[in-house]
Amino acid sequence: MNSLTMNTTSHKALSHLDWLEAESIYIMREVAGQCSNPALLFSGGKDSIVMLRLAEKAFRPGRFPFPLMHIDTGHNYREVIEFRDFRAAQLGERLIVRSVEDSMKRGTVRLKSPSESRNKHQSVTLLEAIEEFGFDCCIGGARRDEEKARAKERIFSFRDEFGQWDPKNQRPELWDLYNARVHKGENIRAFPISNWTELDVWQYIEREGLQLPSIYFAHTRPIIRRGDLLQPVTDVTPAGANDVVEQMVVRFRTVGDITCTAPVESTATTVADIIAETATTTISERGATRLDDQTSEASMEQRKKEGYF
């Protein structure tokens, strides 16, 4: 068997998850090699859980060459925050948490009303944290299949000295060559799982046997219907006088701020069940679960231009 045949045979042995994993590890190592002070955004959600496993494979047995950071709205699901803290402690990695509530106390975030969603205001707190710690790169778990504005992102996405994103002013990435050079005050957002899909994420979670917050699996929860979406009844999102509250079996496809993250009806109690559901769904992840993506005022592209993930 000649070398060409051997190489072809070896390539055929790799699954699509192997290829995606290798690309993501390469990207993470490029961040570590090119950036002097990066951070990995970790919320406790499924995409950032995958990112932690990729970081383990890229850098263990050594410590990660970056801290973990979460921008907390103060209105996140308890199960997810508890898992965030558990997983960071389990890995023995430094976790930095900065809160939108702190920005509100400083007066840099002002809500129009007490009931306004804090989700879009994470941009302010993130930019404050980047300045506080002098981060020149934030590694995020965004994927291009999530939303149209996400699909415009480079893998190394440049942000100017104001932390803002201009989709028309991004660097070419020919032949997987990435450029993280920035002037003082500028920074990069790196997205190692850009080319993954929601189905890829779940298949990888199954393959790696990764732990997850319980709300990703089917459970009974009080729900109010908001058009085609479901809104959980919580202390943050209480039922109104005219609302009809139903006890429904649901799970979350994505997790975030309570005010804008909707569950979906589901009986999936295992990762295999979720993979089967994901493989047959015709509604995008954000289209099915994000209450704040339903209006042009809250468009993802505008928020990203202002500094959002």
Tab-separated table of C-alpha atoms in Angstrom:
chain	number	residue	atom	x	y	z
A	1	MET	CA	0.000	0.000	0.000
A	2	ASN	CA	1.544	3.300	-1.041
A	3	SER	CA	1.495	6.483	1.065
A	4	LEU	CA	-1.339	8.036	-0.946
A	5	THR	CA	-3.548	4.990	-0.363
A	6	MET	CA	-2.670	4.962	3.332
A	7	ASN	CA	-3.543	8.647	3.705
A	8	THR	CA	-6.842	8.187	1.876
A	9	THR	CA	-7.733	5.229	4.077
A	10	SER	CA	-6.890	7.173	7.196
A	11	HIS	CA	-9.019	10.145	6.087
A	12	LYS	CA	-11.996	7.899	5.371
A	13	ALA	CA	-11.761	6.584	8.929
A	14	LEU	CA	-12.496	10.060	10.318
A	15	SER	CA	-16.126	10.936	10.986
A	16	HIS	CA	-17.555	14.382	10.316
A	17	LEU	CA	-17.374	15.017	14.074
A	18	ASP	CA	-13.656	14.198	14.010
A	19	TRP	CA	-13.135	16.789	11.263
A	20	LEU	CA	-15.157	19.437	13.107
A	21	GLU	CA	-13.354	18.703	16.367
A	22	ALA	CA	-9.928	18.954	14.710
A	23	GLU	CA	-10.821	22.292	13.093
A	24	SER	CA	-12.098	23.705	16.384
A	25	ILE	CA	-9.018	22.577	18.313
A	26	TYR	CA	-6.808	24.182	15.652
A	27	ILE	CA	-8.751	27.463	16.010
A	28	MET	CA	-8.446	27.429	19.806
A	29	ARG	CA	-4.714	26.848	19.572
A	30	GLU	CA	-4.431	29.703	17.083
A	31	VAL	CA	-6.121	31.965	19.635
A	32	ALA	CA	-3.714	30.816	22.329
A	33	GLY	CA	-0.747	31.293	20.025
A	34	GLN	CA	-1.660	34.697	18.600
A	35	CYS	CA	-3.472	36.448	21.468
A	36	SER	CA	-1.798	37.655	24.644
A	37	ASN	CA	-4.866	37.756	26.900
A	38	PRO	CA	-7.913	35.792	25.661
A	39	ALA	CA	-10.988	34.572	27.576
A	40	LEU	CA	-13.464	31.788	26.833
A	41	LEU	CA	-17.136	32.717	27.219
A	42	PHE	CA	-18.880	30.023	29.283
A	43	SER	CA	-22.558	30.249	30.216
A	44	GLY	CA	-23.315	26.632	31.137
A	45	GLY	CA	-25.271	26.169	27.904
A	46	LYS	CA	-24.765	23.259	25.515
A	47	ASP	CA	-22.555	25.094	23.010
A	48	SER	CA	-20.203	26.395	25.687
A	49	ILE	CA	-20.141	22.925	27.284
A	50	VAL	CA	-18.864	21.593	23.960
A	51	MET	CA	-16.324	24.420	23.906
A	52	LEU	CA	-14.972	23.303	27.274
A	53	ARG	CA	-14.475	19.765	26.013
A	54	LEU	CA	-12.649	21.106	22.954
A	55	ALA	CA	-10.437	23.212	25.226
A	56	GLU	CA	-9.671	20.120	27.293
A	57	LYS	CA	-8.585	18.264	24.167
A	58	ALA	CA	-6.564	21.245	22.949
A	59	PHE	CA	-4.649	22.002	26.161
A	60	ARG	CA	-4.838	19.224	28.758
A	61	PRO	CA	-3.039	18.064	30.833
A	62	GLY	CA	-2.020	21.708	31.253
A	63	ARG	CA	-4.292	24.503	32.445
A	64	PHE	CA	-6.321	26.412	29.894
A	65	PRO	CA	-4.368	29.429	28.582
A	66	PHE	CA	-7.388	31.626	29.319
A	67	PRO	CA	-9.987	32.115	32.071
A	68	LEU	CA	-13.662	31.309	31.640
A	69	MET	CA	-16.041	34.281	31.656
A	70	HIS	CA	-19.804	34.626	31.868
A	71	ILE	CA	-21.869	37.776	31.426
A	72	ASP	CA	-24.842	37.132	33.708
A	73	THR	CA	-28.087	39.057	33.212
A	74	GLY	CA	-29.236	38.135	36.724
A	75	HIS	CA	-32.251	36.476	35.091
A	76	ASN	CA	-30.691	33.180	34.038
A	77	TYR	CA	-32.149	29.793	34.874
A	78	ARG	CA	-30.963	28.531	38.262
A	79	GLU	CA	-30.179	25.054	36.897
A	80	VAL	CA	-27.832	26.520	34.296
A	81	ILE	CA	-25.998	28.834	36.712
A	82	GLU	CA	-25.491	25.966	39.165
A	83	PHE	CA	-24.121	23.807	36.369
A	84	ARG	CA	-21.821	26.644	35.233
A	85	ASP	CA	-20.258	26.884	38.688
A	86	PHE	CA	-20.070	23.097	39.089
A	87	ARG	CA	-18.324	22.542	35.758
A	88	ALA	CA	-15.783	25.343	36.251
A	89	ALA	CA	-14.926	23.987	39.717
A	90	GLN	CA	-14.735	20.431	38.377
A	91	LEU	CA	-12.175	21.544	35.774
A	92	GLY	CA	-10.298	23.683	38.289
A	93	GLU	CA	-10.384	26.650	35.925
A	94	ARG	CA	-10.827	30.313	36.846
A	95	LEU	CA	-14.362	31.615	36.260
A	96	ILE	CA	-14.982	35.352	35.940
A	97	VAL	CA	-18.606	36.462	36.303
A	98	ARG	CA	-19.727	39.970	35.491
A	99	SER	CA	-23.362	40.969	35.860
A	100	VAL	CA	-25.701	43.290	34.003
A	101	GLU	CA	-26.996	44.234	37.459
A	102	ASP	CA	-23.576	45.704	38.274
A	103	SER	CA	-23.746	47.781	35.085
A	104	MET	CA	-27.185	48.952	36.146
A	105	LYS	CA	-25.801	50.057	39.516
A	106	ARG	CA	-23.037	51.988	37.729
A	107	GLY	CA	-25.628	53.633	35.492
A	108	THR	CA	-24.084	52.310	32.284
A	109	VAL	CA	-27.208	50.205	31.686
A	110	ARG	CA	-30.621	51.822	32.101
A	111	LEU	CA	-33.784	49.829	31.512
A	112	LYS	CA	-36.836	51.469	29.967
A	113	SER	CA	-38.950	49.629	32.536
A	114	PRO	CA	-38.294	47.069	35.291
A	115	SER	CA	-39.793	44.345	33.063
A	116	GLU	CA	-37.542	45.062	30.057
A	117	SER	CA	-35.352	42.143	29.021
A	118	ARG	CA	-31.740	42.539	30.093
A	119	ASN	CA	-30.474	40.234	27.361
A	120	LYS	CA	-29.471	42.891	24.823
A	121	HIS	CA	-27.754	44.888	27.573
A	122	GLN	CA	-25.165	42.127	27.986
A	123	SER	CA	-23.178	43.959	25.298
A	124	VAL	CA	-22.432	46.823	27.682
A	125	THR	CA	-21.321	44.533	30.502
A	126	LEU	CA	-19.196	42.452	28.128
A	127	LEU	CA	-17.398	45.529	26.782
A	128	GLU	CA	-16.825	46.735	30.354
A	129	ALA	CA	-15.355	43.347	31.290
A	130	ILE	CA	-13.097	43.339	28.206
A	131	GLU	CA	-11.780	46.772	29.234
A	132	GLU	CA	-11.456	45.791	32.910
A	133	PHE	CA	-9.293	42.743	32.186
A	134	GLY	CA	-7.679	43.937	28.969
A	135	PHE	CA	-8.856	40.937	26.956
A	136	ASP	CA	-7.746	41.007	23.326
A	137	CYS	CA	-9.929	38.053	22.322
A	138	CYS	CA	-13.150	36.459	23.562
A	139	ILE	CA	-13.818	32.903	22.418
A	140	GLY	CA	-17.536	32.262	21.900
A	141	GLY	CA	-19.746	29.313	21.031
A	142	ALA	CA	-21.834	30.967	18.308
A	143	ARG	CA	-22.627	28.881	15.228
A	144	ARG	CA	-23.403	30.108	11.717
A	145	ASP	CA	-26.564	27.993	11.460
A	146	GLU	CA	-28.208	29.796	14.382
A	147	GLU	CA	-29.245	33.018	12.671
A	148	LYS	CA	-28.609	35.069	9.511
A	149	ALA	CA	-26.381	37.639	11.218
A	150	ARG	CA	-24.304	34.863	12.774
A	151	ALA	CA	-23.703	33.484	9.282
A	152	LYS	CA	-21.897	36.735	8.342
A	153	GLU	CA	-19.246	36.236	11.010
A	154	ARG	CA	-15.652	35.358	10.301
A	155	ILE	CA	-14.155	32.739	12.599
A	156	PHE	CA	-11.830	35.477	13.871
A	157	SER	CA	-14.283	38.372	13.996
A	158	PHE	CA	-12.697	41.804	14.372
A	159	ARG	CA	-14.117	44.398	16.782
A	160	ASP	CA	-12.990	48.029	16.693
A	161	GLU	CA	-11.830	50.174	19.621
A	162	PHE	CA	-15.477	50.730	20.586
A	163	GLY	CA	-16.118	46.968	20.677
A	164	GLN	CA	-18.380	47.189	17.642
A	165	TRP	CA	-18.745	44.815	14.701
A	166	ASP	CA	-18.870	45.946	11.091
A	167	PRO	CA	-19.737	42.999	8.818
A	168	LYS	CA	-18.249	44.924	5.863
A	169	ASN	CA	-14.918	45.429	7.613
A	170	GLN	CA	-13.689	41.914	8.371
A	171	ARG	CA	-10.471	40.139	7.508
A	172	PRO	CA	-10.158	37.458	4.816
A	173	GLU	CA	-9.618	33.910	6.067
A	174	LEU	CA	-8.266	32.134	3.017
A	175	TRP	CA	-6.815	28.640	3.510
A	176	ASP	CA	-7.729	28.700	7.228
A	177	LEU	CA	-5.222	31.478	7.917
A	178	TYR	CA	-6.392	33.640	10.813
A	179	ASN	CA	-5.234	37.112	11.808
A	180	ALA	CA	-5.686	38.125	15.448
A	181	ARG	CA	-3.438	41.208	15.374
A	182	VAL	CA	-5.135	44.212	16.953
A	183	HIS	CA	-4.220	47.677	18.155
A	184	LYS	CA	-4.730	48.592	21.797
A	185	GLY	CA	-8.448	48.744	22.566
A	186	GLU	CA	-9.460	46.553	19.627
A	187	ASN	CA	-10.283	42.889	20.084
A	188	ILE	CA	-11.235	39.682	18.346
A	189	ARG	CA	-14.206	37.394	18.881
A	190	ALA	CA	-13.193	33.869	17.912
A	191	PHE	CA	-15.846	31.263	17.091
A	192	PRO	CA	-14.298	27.764	16.931
A	193	ILE	CA	-17.613	25.975	16.326
A	194	SER	CA	-18.830	28.317	13.578
A	195	ASN	CA	-19.156	25.443	11.113
A	196	TRP	CA	-21.068	23.160	13.479
A	197	THR	CA	-24.846	22.724	13.371
A	198	GLU	CA	-27.237	22.156	16.250
A	199	LEU	CA	-27.336	18.470	15.274
A	200	ASP	CA	-23.524	18.283	15.284
A	201	VAL	CA	-23.465	19.709	18.811
A	202	TRP	CA	-25.902	17.100	20.100
A	203	GLN	CA	-24.117	14.253	18.334
A	204	TYR	CA	-20.834	15.405	19.866
A	205	ILE	CA	-22.409	15.646	23.320
A	206	GLU	CA	-23.611	12.059	22.908
A	207	ARG	CA	-20.248	10.822	21.638
A	208	GLU	CA	-18.308	12.498	24.451
A	209	GLY	CA	-20.843	11.655	27.177
A	210	LEU	CA	-21.005	15.281	28.335
A	211	GLN	CA	-23.066	16.334	31.329
A	212	LEU	CA	-25.814	18.925	30.831
A	213	PRO	CA	-28.165	21.088	32.899
A	214	SER	CA	-31.413	19.201	33.509
A	215	ILE	CA	-33.606	21.723	31.667
A	216	TYR	CA	-32.313	20.456	28.316
A	217	PHE	CA	-34.408	17.325	28.902
A	218	ALA	CA	-38.205	16.973	29.020
A	219	HIS	CA	-39.839	18.095	32.254
A	220	THR	CA	-43.183	19.556	33.331
A	221	ARG	CA	-43.303	23.340	33.642
A	222	PRO	CA	-46.048	26.009	33.876
A	223	ILE	CA	-46.321	27.705	30.494
A	224	ILE	CA	-48.146	30.595	28.811
A	225	ARG	CA	-48.573	30.586	25.037
A	226	ARG	CA	-47.226	33.682	23.277
A	227	GLY	CA	-48.258	33.235	19.655
A	228	ASP	CA	-46.263	30.297	18.346
A	229	LEU	CA	-43.837	30.403	21.289
A	230	LEU	CA	-44.062	29.228	24.882
A	231	GLN	CA	-43.155	31.442	27.843
A	232	PRO	CA	-42.324	29.816	31.189
A	233	VAL	CA	-44.084	31.158	34.268
A	234	THR	CA	-41.364	32.258	36.703
A	235	ASP	CA	-40.716	34.972	39.282
A	236	VAL	CA	-39.163	36.996	36.464
A	237	THR	CA	-41.983	36.279	33.985
A	238	PRO	CA	-45.149	35.913	36.087
A	239	ALA	CA	-48.545	35.167	34.581
A	240	GLY	CA	-50.819	38.128	33.943
A	241	ALA	CA	-54.418	38.371	35.113
A	242	ASN	CA	-55.732	37.265	31.715
A	243	ASP	CA	-53.086	34.639	30.955
A	244	VAL	CA	-53.998	30.966	30.729
A	245	VAL	CA	-51.355	28.882	32.502
A	246	GLU	CA	-50.851	25.315	31.274
A	247	GLN	CA	-48.747	22.536	32.764
A	248	MET	CA	-46.769	21.277	29.778
A	249	VAL	CA	-43.977	18.773	29.144
A	250	VAL	CA	-41.179	20.807	27.548
A	251	ARG	CA	-37.420	21.046	27.114
A	252	PHE	CA	-35.072	23.863	26.161
A	253	ARG	CA	-33.182	23.801	22.859
A	254	THR	CA	-31.130	26.783	23.980
A	255	VAL	CA	-30.791	28.527	27.334
A	256	GLY	CA	-30.292	32.177	28.204
A	257	ASP	CA	-32.121	35.018	29.887
A	258	ILE	CA	-35.488	33.837	31.222
A	259	THR	CA	-37.327	36.772	29.646
A	260	CYS	CA	-36.445	35.768	26.092
A	261	THR	CA	-35.734	32.016	26.111
A	262	ALA	CA	-38.700	29.822	25.237
A	263	PRO	CA	-38.888	26.036	25.647
A	264	VAL	CA	-40.419	23.669	23.108
A	265	GLU	CA	-42.904	20.858	23.590
A	266	SER	CA	-40.945	17.628	23.862
A	267	THR	CA	-40.870	14.211	25.496
A	268	ALA	CA	-37.115	13.754	24.922
A	269	THR	CA	-35.476	12.449	28.093
A	270	THR	CA	-32.129	11.336	26.616
A	271	VAL	CA	-29.562	12.843	24.275
A	272	ALA	CA	-30.497	10.173	21.712
A	273	ASP	CA	-34.118	11.370	21.879
A	274	ILE	CA	-32.984	14.971	21.362
A	275	ILE	CA	-30.860	13.983	18.361
A	276	ALA	CA	-33.898	12.280	16.799
A	277	GLU	CA	-36.030	15.405	17.337
A	278	THR	CA	-33.323	17.745	16.066
A	279	ALA	CA	-32.810	15.686	12.905
A	280	THR	CA	-36.454	16.089	11.904
A	281	THR	CA	-37.241	19.661	12.987
A	282	THR	CA	-37.911	22.274	10.306
A	283	ILE	CA	-37.722	25.310	12.618
A	284	SER	CA	-34.369	26.900	13.436
A	285	GLU	CA	-33.098	26.887	16.996
A	286	ARG	CA	-33.521	30.620	17.532
A	287	GLY	CA	-36.753	30.760	15.532
A	288	ALA	CA	-38.332	28.236	17.870
A	289	THR	CA	-36.955	29.500	21.159
A	290	ARG	CA	-36.086	33.200	21.203
A	291	LEU	CA	-38.819	35.627	22.152
A	292	ASP	CA	-36.475	38.584	21.538
A	293	ASP	CA	-35.756	37.675	17.912
A	294	GLN	CA	-39.337	38.234	16.836
A	295	THR	CA	-39.068	42.008	16.295
A	296	SER	CA	-36.809	44.133	14.124
A	297	GLU	CA	-35.981	46.314	17.141
A	298	ALA	CA	-34.151	43.406	18.721
A	299	SER	CA	-32.488	42.174	15.540
A	300	MET	CA	-29.362	40.116	16.109
A	301	GLU	CA	-27.348	42.072	13.564
A	302	GLN	CA	-27.990	45.389	15.290
A	303	ARG	CA	-27.078	43.945	18.671
A	304	LYS	CA	-23.876	42.466	17.252
A	305	LYS	CA	-22.926	45.843	15.808
A	306	GLU	CA	-23.281	47.240	19.317
A	307	GLY	CA	-20.913	44.624	20.755
A	308	TYR	CA	-23.096	41.557	21.391
A	309	PHE	CA	-21.640	38.045	21.184
